[in-house]
Amino acid sequence: MFGFKEWSVWKKVLFYLVVLAILVVELFPIYMVVSTSLKPKIKIWTSISPFESFKPTLTNYQNILFERSFLDYLKNSGIIAIVTTIISLGLGSLAAYGFARFKFRGSGTLSLGVLVSRMIPPITLSLPIFLLVSRMGLLDTYGALILAHTSFSLPYVIWLLIPFFKGVPGAFEEAAMLDGAGRLRVFISIFLPLVAPGLVVAAIFSFIMSWNDFLYALVLTSSTIKTAPVAVSGFMGQFGPDWGMMTAAGTIILLPVFLLALLLQKYIIQGLTFGGEK
Amino acid sequence: MDTLSKKIIEWSNGISQHGKYHYFRKKITPFAFVGPALLLLGIVLLYPLLYSLKISLHQWNMLEQSEPIWIGLGNYLRILGFEEFWSALGLQLSFVVIAVIFELIIGFAVAILFNREFWGSQVARALLLLPIFVLPVVSGMTFRFIFNPQYGAANFFLEKLGLGAIEWLSHPKTAFMAIIIQDIWRMWPFMFIILYAGLSGLPKETFEAAYLDGASKWNTLVHITIPLLKPTILIAIILRTVDALKAFPEIFVMTGGGPGTSTTLLSVHIYKYAFNFWDMGYASAASYILVFIALIFTTFLVKNMYRE
């Protein structure tokens, strides 16, 4: 809006103070996680002021990474998120192209079905998936969790990409087809490069969603392929919460997500509303 | 494209559409593209959903029975008179309504505040969005820490303000407040960014005209900004609502549904009955009610967001 430049100095100062206050309050919990993870154990139990100075230490990180095999859990989370993303992007981009560029019987209903499926609460789906997976003896396997994750990430990718494919002018396609290129070649050599930004957003969000998942991992895994978020909640139990280790683990899990989110600034709204807002 | 090349395309399409082979190919191509994805979704989504519908018509306590027994609508009838279910549903709905209202108000206010060019606005926006990406399980853990009665930050600030310490997570009312505060903290920036984008997309001329006509800021807000922004506000509310219906990990680690059942939202209730009591028939039926509620909101969403 207009007006900011004409504001008096005092009004501007007040404005910046309000903005600063909002940022401080909003970022405080994140500060708590990161600062606690750097505190020695005794400090966490005794020091009351969150702002009291302390000597940062990496003991908590050493503990979880090397003594509590958090590294393995991170590896599990990474593998599952990456494979889920590859599958969702591969099948999802094909399907999005299909929905965006063809009108066929049932195409409207089917694409709507894909959207609606995004809204199903995971608790509803995790229940039958658990029953089916355990009956097949596939509990605690990568495959089961990856398939479970595609149930939310594939519909997401399809809906995010449809507007990107629709945005490509029809002339591109027609020209290429006239040259005798087949549909699949048109898709790979013309469409994929043109929708590359969409593919990047889809990949990042799909990775984040899978990385962040807690419920499916909780229900479908127990020991071998336990993921990092489930491991964090595990630190809560046993001997009462060990805040140092938990916040260290929390900081490590948050790091890749924050980096990806900051990379994504330009497309964040499209990503969050999965393509609904343009 | 010039008319000549259009003619050529029409003509070539005409040729390729002759003959049964090409006709067949044209019909089959779309399915070659959407088929693989739909097949996978059929396996991981549709089949489990139908399976769960079937289970919901059975009595199946996995601790006592190896095989489910058909009882028709028995589980649904049980829900009708089951007070614990209705309390969980009530908590779920209050959670969603209260959280979404606060998130909307804060998000809208901050969007209006940010709707001007100022130094550092991009960085401030980027930082405000970070909480959206905090894993729910980490968020729940953090707030459990903040609300700890002995060494948590919440009581530290309360005492600084001269107020007494509160055992936040040990009392039903404050525990419920705490899980809502957690959700508001994490998700108001979601409302903010959508409304901010909506605001910056509004035509500047309208506001200049209102300003020149001497309209007060309040009048401009009520009579111009909000009506123009209504579609965006509606979409933001529905998206948030559907998402809040999925809340689970944060509550699971923050309170585990307690004290008592005071923070046992429907999702936690379903989890408890499925994976603690192993009553799969009842849990499936209850989870179908949750889907039904999500579907109602989704219908609104589809009507407002994706109509073409």
mmCIF file of C-alpha atoms in Angstrom, chain A residues 1-2 4 7 11 15-16 18-19 22-23 25-30 32-33 36 44-45 47-51 87 91-92 94-95 97-99 102 104-105 110 112 114-132 135 147-148 150-152 154-155 158-159 166 171 174 178 182-184 187 205 208 211-212 214-215 218-219 229 232-233 236 241 243 246-247 250 253-254 257-258 261-262 265 268-269 272-277, chain B residues 1 5 8-9 12 25 29-31 33-34 36-38 40-41 44-45 47-49 51-52 55 60 62 110 113-120 122 124-138 141-146 148 150-153 156-157 185-186 188-190 193-194 197 204 207-208 211 217 232 235 239 242 245-246 248-249 252-254 267 270-271 274-275 278 280 283-284 287-288 290-291 294-295 298 301-302 305-306 308:
data_model
loop_
_atom_site.group_PDB
_atom_site.id
_atom_site.type_symbol
_atom_site.label_atom_id
_atom_site.label_comp_id
_atom_site.label_asym_id
_atom_site.label_seq_id
_atom_site.Cartn_x
_atom_site.Cartn_y
_atom_site.Cartn_z
ATOM 1 C CA MET A 1 0.000 0.000 0.000
ATOM 2 C CA PHE A 2 1.053 3.621 -0.247
ATOM 3 C CA PHE A 4 5.042 4.341 4.118
ATOM 4 C CA TRP A 7 5.373 8.494 7.394
ATOM 5 C CA LYS A 11 5.719 6.215 13.030
ATOM 6 C CA PHE A 15 6.332 0.166 12.835
ATOM 7 C CA TYR A 16 9.740 -1.504 12.954
ATOM 8 C CA VAL A 18 6.062 -3.950 16.049
ATOM 9 C CA VAL A 19 7.563 -6.022 13.223
ATOM 10 C CA ILE A 22 6.269 -10.209 16.044
ATOM 11 C CA LEU A 23 9.464 -11.838 14.792
ATOM 12 C CA VAL A 25 7.712 -13.930 19.642
ATOM 13 C CA GLU A 26 7.270 -16.094 16.567
ATOM 14 C CA LEU A 27 10.853 -17.300 16.420
ATOM 15 C CA PHE A 28 11.196 -17.814 20.175
ATOM 16 C CA PRO A 29 10.233 -21.533 20.181
ATOM 17 C CA ILE A 30 12.759 -22.215 17.420
ATOM 18 C CA MET A 32 14.455 -22.491 22.430
ATOM 19 C CA VAL A 33 15.076 -25.695 20.486
ATOM 20 C CA THR A 36 18.694 -25.883 24.468
ATOM 21 C CA ILE A 44 18.746 -27.433 31.109
ATOM 22 C CA TRP A 45 17.334 -28.656 34.400
ATOM 23 C CA SER A 47 18.544 -22.552 34.517
ATOM 24 C CA ILE A 48 15.157 -20.952 34.329
ATOM 25 C CA SER A 49 15.782 -17.920 32.145
ATOM 26 C CA PRO A 50 15.794 -18.859 28.484
ATOM 27 C CA PHE A 51 18.151 -15.943 27.817
ATOM 28 C CA ILE A 87 8.201 -42.329 -7.487
ATOM 29 C CA LEU A 91 4.260 -41.061 -12.004
ATOM 30 C CA GLY A 92 2.833 -37.699 -10.912
ATOM 31 C CA LEU A 94 2.977 -38.209 -16.328
ATOM 32 C CA ALA A 95 -0.471 -38.097 -14.748
ATOM 33 C CA TYR A 97 0.351 -34.040 -18.128
ATOM 34 C CA GLY A 98 -2.425 -36.480 -18.924
ATOM 35 C CA PHE A 99 -5.005 -34.546 -16.916
ATOM 36 C CA PHE A 102 -6.356 -34.474 -22.621
ATOM 37 C CA PHE A 104 -11.282 -37.966 -21.811
ATOM 38 C CA ARG A 105 -14.250 -39.689 -20.287
ATOM 39 C CA LEU A 110 -10.712 -38.746 -11.624
ATOM 40 C CA LEU A 112 -11.239 -34.416 -8.530
ATOM 41 C CA VAL A 114 -7.120 -37.144 -6.632
ATOM 42 C CA LEU A 115 -7.752 -33.776 -4.968
ATOM 43 C CA VAL A 116 -10.243 -35.154 -2.475
ATOM 44 C CA SER A 117 -7.849 -37.920 -1.502
ATOM 45 C CA ARG A 118 -5.418 -35.240 -0.296
ATOM 46 C CA MET A 119 -7.953 -34.300 2.372
ATOM 47 C CA ILE A 120 -8.271 -37.718 3.979
ATOM 48 C CA PRO A 121 -6.853 -37.597 7.518
ATOM 49 C CA PRO A 122 -3.815 -39.899 7.751
ATOM 50 C CA ILE A 123 -5.212 -41.593 10.866
ATOM 51 C CA THR A 124 -8.036 -42.994 8.717
ATOM 52 C CA LEU A 125 -5.688 -44.425 6.122
ATOM 53 C CA SER A 126 -2.944 -45.592 8.468
ATOM 54 C CA LEU A 127 -5.328 -48.050 10.078
ATOM 55 C CA PRO A 128 -6.174 -50.234 7.043
ATOM 56 C CA ILE A 129 -2.635 -49.808 5.679
ATOM 57 C CA PHE A 130 -1.296 -51.191 8.949
ATOM 58 C CA LEU A 131 -3.683 -54.155 8.790
ATOM 59 C CA LEU A 132 -2.840 -54.945 5.160
ATOM 60 C CA ARG A 135 -0.988 -59.351 7.067
ATOM 61 C CA LEU A 147 4.152 -47.000 -0.509
ATOM 62 C CA ALA A 148 2.251 -45.484 2.418
ATOM 63 C CA THR A 150 3.030 -42.152 -1.900
ATOM 64 C CA SER A 151 -0.622 -42.180 -0.779
ATOM 65 C CA PHE A 152 -0.272 -38.524 0.182
ATOM 66 C CA LEU A 154 1.511 -38.631 -5.305
ATOM 67 C CA PRO A 155 -1.890 -36.833 -5.236
ATOM 68 C CA ILE A 158 -0.343 -34.364 -9.478
ATOM 69 C CA TRP A 159 -2.416 -31.419 -8.254
ATOM 70 C CA LYS A 166 -1.870 -26.234 -18.463
ATOM 71 C CA ALA A 171 1.374 -24.387 -30.114
ATOM 72 C CA GLU A 174 1.310 -29.061 -32.060
ATOM 73 C CA LEU A 178 3.779 -32.000 -36.734
ATOM 74 C CA GLY A 182 5.440 -39.026 -30.428
ATOM 75 C CA ARG A 183 3.502 -38.046 -27.315
ATOM 76 C CA LEU A 184 6.091 -39.401 -24.965
ATOM 77 C CA PHE A 187 6.364 -34.889 -22.922
ATOM 78 C CA PHE A 205 7.403 -30.368 -0.924
ATOM 79 C CA ILE A 208 9.424 -32.389 3.158
ATOM 80 C CA TRP A 211 10.500 -36.373 5.894
ATOM 81 C CA ASN A 212 7.995 -34.813 8.320
ATOM 82 C CA PHE A 214 5.172 -39.196 11.948
ATOM 83 C CA LEU A 215 1.997 -41.263 12.020
ATOM 84 C CA LEU A 218 4.958 -44.762 14.009
ATOM 85 C CA VAL A 219 2.424 -47.361 12.943
ATOM 86 C CA PRO A 229 10.767 -38.105 13.881
ATOM 87 C CA VAL A 232 12.737 -38.117 18.629
ATOM 88 C CA SER A 233 9.486 -38.988 20.319
ATOM 89 C CA MET A 236 10.738 -38.715 25.484
ATOM 90 C CA PRO A 241 12.506 -36.543 28.618
ATOM 91 C CA TRP A 243 15.674 -32.252 26.564
ATOM 92 C CA MET A 246 15.669 -34.243 22.034
ATOM 93 C CA THR A 247 16.320 -30.661 21.014
ATOM 94 C CA GLY A 250 14.955 -31.726 16.632
ATOM 95 C CA ILE A 253 15.673 -32.754 11.563
ATOM 96 C CA LEU A 254 14.608 -29.138 11.121
ATOM 97 C CA VAL A 257 13.523 -28.572 5.920
ATOM 98 C CA PHE A 258 14.375 -24.954 6.733
ATOM 99 C CA ALA A 261 11.902 -23.774 2.572
ATOM 100 C CA LEU A 262 14.230 -20.787 2.239
ATOM 101 C CA GLN A 265 10.566 -18.557 -1.273
ATOM 102 C CA ILE A 268 6.021 -21.114 -1.380
ATOM 103 C CA ILE A 269 2.380 -20.107 -1.817
ATOM 104 C CA LEU A 272 1.373 -24.623 0.369
ATOM 105 C CA THR A 273 -1.951 -24.470 -1.433
ATOM 106 C CA PHE A 274 -0.846 -27.153 -3.907
ATOM 107 C CA GLY A 275 -1.425 -25.135 -7.023
ATOM 108 C CA GLY A 276 -4.793 -23.674 -6.129
ATOM 109 C CA GLU A 277 -3.484 -20.130 -5.871
ATOM 110 C CA MET B 1 0.032 -18.939 -35.148
ATOM 111 C CA SER B 5 -0.197 -23.629 -40.153
ATOM 112 C CA ILE B 8 -2.107 -27.768 -41.897
ATOM 113 C CA ILE B 9 -2.629 -29.022 -38.356
ATOM 114 C CA SER B 12 -3.028 -33.587 -40.552
ATOM 115 C CA ARG B 25 -4.600 -44.848 -30.202
ATOM 116 C CA THR B 29 -3.018 -42.351 -25.030
ATOM 117 C CA PRO B 30 -4.458 -40.398 -22.060
ATOM 118 C CA PHE B 31 -4.651 -43.581 -20.022
ATOM 119 C CA PHE B 33 -0.178 -41.172 -19.008
ATOM 120 C CA VAL B 34 -2.577 -41.202 -16.061
ATOM 121 C CA PRO B 36 0.361 -45.787 -13.768
ATOM 122 C CA ALA B 37 -0.376 -43.118 -11.140
ATOM 123 C CA LEU B 38 -4.015 -44.148 -10.839
ATOM 124 C CA LEU B 40 -0.642 -46.979 -7.650
ATOM 125 C CA LEU B 41 -3.251 -44.773 -5.956
ATOM 126 C CA VAL B 44 -2.207 -47.468 -1.645
ATOM 127 C CA LEU B 45 -5.329 -45.351 -1.273
ATOM 128 C CA TYR B 47 -8.104 -50.301 -1.660
ATOM 129 C CA PRO B 48 -7.121 -49.514 1.967
ATOM 130 C CA LEU B 49 -10.082 -47.126 2.244
ATOM 131 C CA TYR B 51 -10.897 -52.349 3.242
ATOM 132 C CA SER B 52 -11.342 -50.065 6.219
ATOM 133 C CA ILE B 55 -13.663 -53.625 8.701
ATOM 134 C CA TRP B 60 -12.784 -57.090 15.467
ATOM 135 C CA MET B 62 -7.471 -58.147 17.668
ATOM 136 C CA VAL B 110 0.015 -9.096 10.128
ATOM 137 C CA LEU B 113 0.796 -4.605 8.531
ATOM 138 C CA PHE B 114 3.231 -6.096 6.022
ATOM 139 C CA ASN B 115 1.328 -4.817 2.993
ATOM 140 C CA ARG B 116 3.770 -2.002 2.214
ATOM 141 C CA GLU B 117 7.294 -1.607 0.933
ATOM 142 C CA PHE B 118 9.701 -1.480 3.832
ATOM 143 C CA TRP B 119 13.342 -2.266 4.365
ATOM 144 C CA GLY B 120 13.866 -5.913 5.261
ATOM 145 C CA GLN B 122 11.467 -9.959 2.390
ATOM 146 C CA ALA B 124 11.002 -10.775 7.754
ATOM 147 C CA ARG B 125 8.495 -12.652 5.592
ATOM 148 C CA ALA B 126 10.871 -15.539 5.006
ATOM 149 C CA LEU B 127 11.554 -15.839 8.748
ATOM 150 C CA LEU B 128 7.850 -15.724 9.630
ATOM 151 C CA LEU B 129 7.226 -18.684 7.356
ATOM 152 C CA LEU B 130 9.702 -20.963 9.142
ATOM 153 C CA PRO B 131 7.237 -22.219 11.812
ATOM 154 C CA ILE B 132 4.986 -23.654 9.076
ATOM 155 C CA PHE B 133 7.807 -26.031 8.245
ATOM 156 C CA VAL B 134 8.531 -27.110 11.808
ATOM 157 C CA LEU B 135 7.689 -30.797 12.046
ATOM 158 C CA PRO B 136 4.543 -31.236 14.128
ATOM 159 C CA VAL B 137 6.346 -33.745 16.314
ATOM 160 C CA VAL B 138 9.168 -31.267 17.008
ATOM 161 C CA MET B 141 8.013 -31.568 21.904
ATOM 162 C CA THR B 142 9.107 -27.914 22.031
ATOM 163 C CA PHE B 143 5.850 -26.752 23.559
ATOM 164 C CA ARG B 144 5.894 -29.565 26.070
ATOM 165 C CA PHE B 145 9.270 -28.157 27.093
ATOM 166 C CA ILE B 146 8.041 -24.551 27.118
ATOM 167 C CA ASN B 148 6.992 -27.540 31.724
ATOM 168 C CA GLN B 150 9.394 -26.265 36.787
ATOM 169 C CA TYR B 151 11.783 -25.019 34.150
ATOM 170 C CA GLY B 152 9.602 -24.138 31.151
ATOM 171 C CA ALA B 153 9.775 -20.742 29.496
ATOM 172 C CA PHE B 156 9.300 -18.022 33.526
ATOM 173 C CA PHE B 157 7.526 -15.220 31.656
ATOM 174 C CA TRP B 185 1.989 -20.462 16.785
ATOM 175 C CA ARG B 186 2.849 -22.875 13.999
ATOM 176 C CA TRP B 188 -0.939 -18.428 11.666
ATOM 177 C CA PRO B 189 1.915 -17.661 9.244
ATOM 178 C CA PHE B 190 0.131 -19.953 6.781
ATOM 179 C CA ILE B 193 1.194 -15.663 3.599
ATOM 180 C CA ILE B 194 -1.959 -16.556 1.682
ATOM 181 C CA ALA B 197 -0.424 -12.670 -1.448
ATOM 182 C CA LYS B 204 -4.172 -0.391 -6.287
ATOM 183 C CA PHE B 207 -7.601 1.997 -2.746
ATOM 184 C CA GLU B 208 -6.286 5.243 -4.173
ATOM 185 C CA TYR B 211 -8.289 7.409 -0.162
ATOM 186 C CA LYS B 217 -8.995 3.371 7.077
ATOM 187 C CA THR B 232 -8.974 -15.816 -0.669
ATOM 188 C CA ILE B 235 -9.881 -20.748 0.664
ATOM 189 C CA LEU B 239 -7.374 -25.365 3.667
ATOM 190 C CA VAL B 242 -8.946 -29.616 6.592
ATOM 191 C CA LEU B 245 -8.469 -32.083 11.201
ATOM 192 C CA LYS B 246 -5.257 -34.037 10.596
ATOM 193 C CA PHE B 248 -2.097 -35.791 15.624
ATOM 194 C CA PRO B 249 1.689 -36.021 16.148
ATOM 195 C CA PHE B 252 0.548 -37.294 20.769
ATOM 196 C CA VAL B 253 3.947 -36.072 22.007
ATOM 197 C CA MET B 254 2.710 -33.005 23.899
ATOM 198 C CA SER B 267 -7.754 -38.413 15.774
ATOM 199 C CA ILE B 270 -9.095 -43.299 16.956
ATOM 200 C CA TYR B 271 -5.388 -43.995 17.413
ATOM 201 C CA ALA B 274 -6.828 -48.914 17.125
ATOM 202 C CA PHE B 275 -3.294 -49.240 18.444
ATOM 203 C CA TRP B 278 -6.714 -53.033 19.154
ATOM 204 C CA MET B 280 -10.102 -52.254 14.781
ATOM 205 C CA ALA B 283 -11.687 -47.486 15.230
ATOM 206 C CA SER B 284 -12.420 -47.916 11.507
ATOM 207 C CA SER B 287 -12.294 -42.890 11.411
ATOM 208 C CA TYR B 288 -14.970 -42.904 8.735
ATOM 209 C CA LEU B 290 -13.637 -38.111 10.569
ATOM 210 C CA VAL B 291 -13.327 -38.645 6.806
ATOM 211 C CA ALA B 294 -13.147 -33.676 6.094
ATOM 212 C CA LEU B 295 -15.192 -34.390 2.959
ATOM 213 C CA THR B 298 -13.442 -30.446 0.867
ATOM 214 C CA LEU B 301 -13.103 -26.101 -1.113
ATOM 215 C CA VAL B 302 -13.752 -27.617 -4.507
ATOM 216 C CA MET B 305 -11.249 -22.962 -5.395
ATOM 217 C CA TYR B 306 -11.285 -25.192 -8.401
ATOM 218 C CA GLU B 308 -13.611 -23.845 -13.918
#
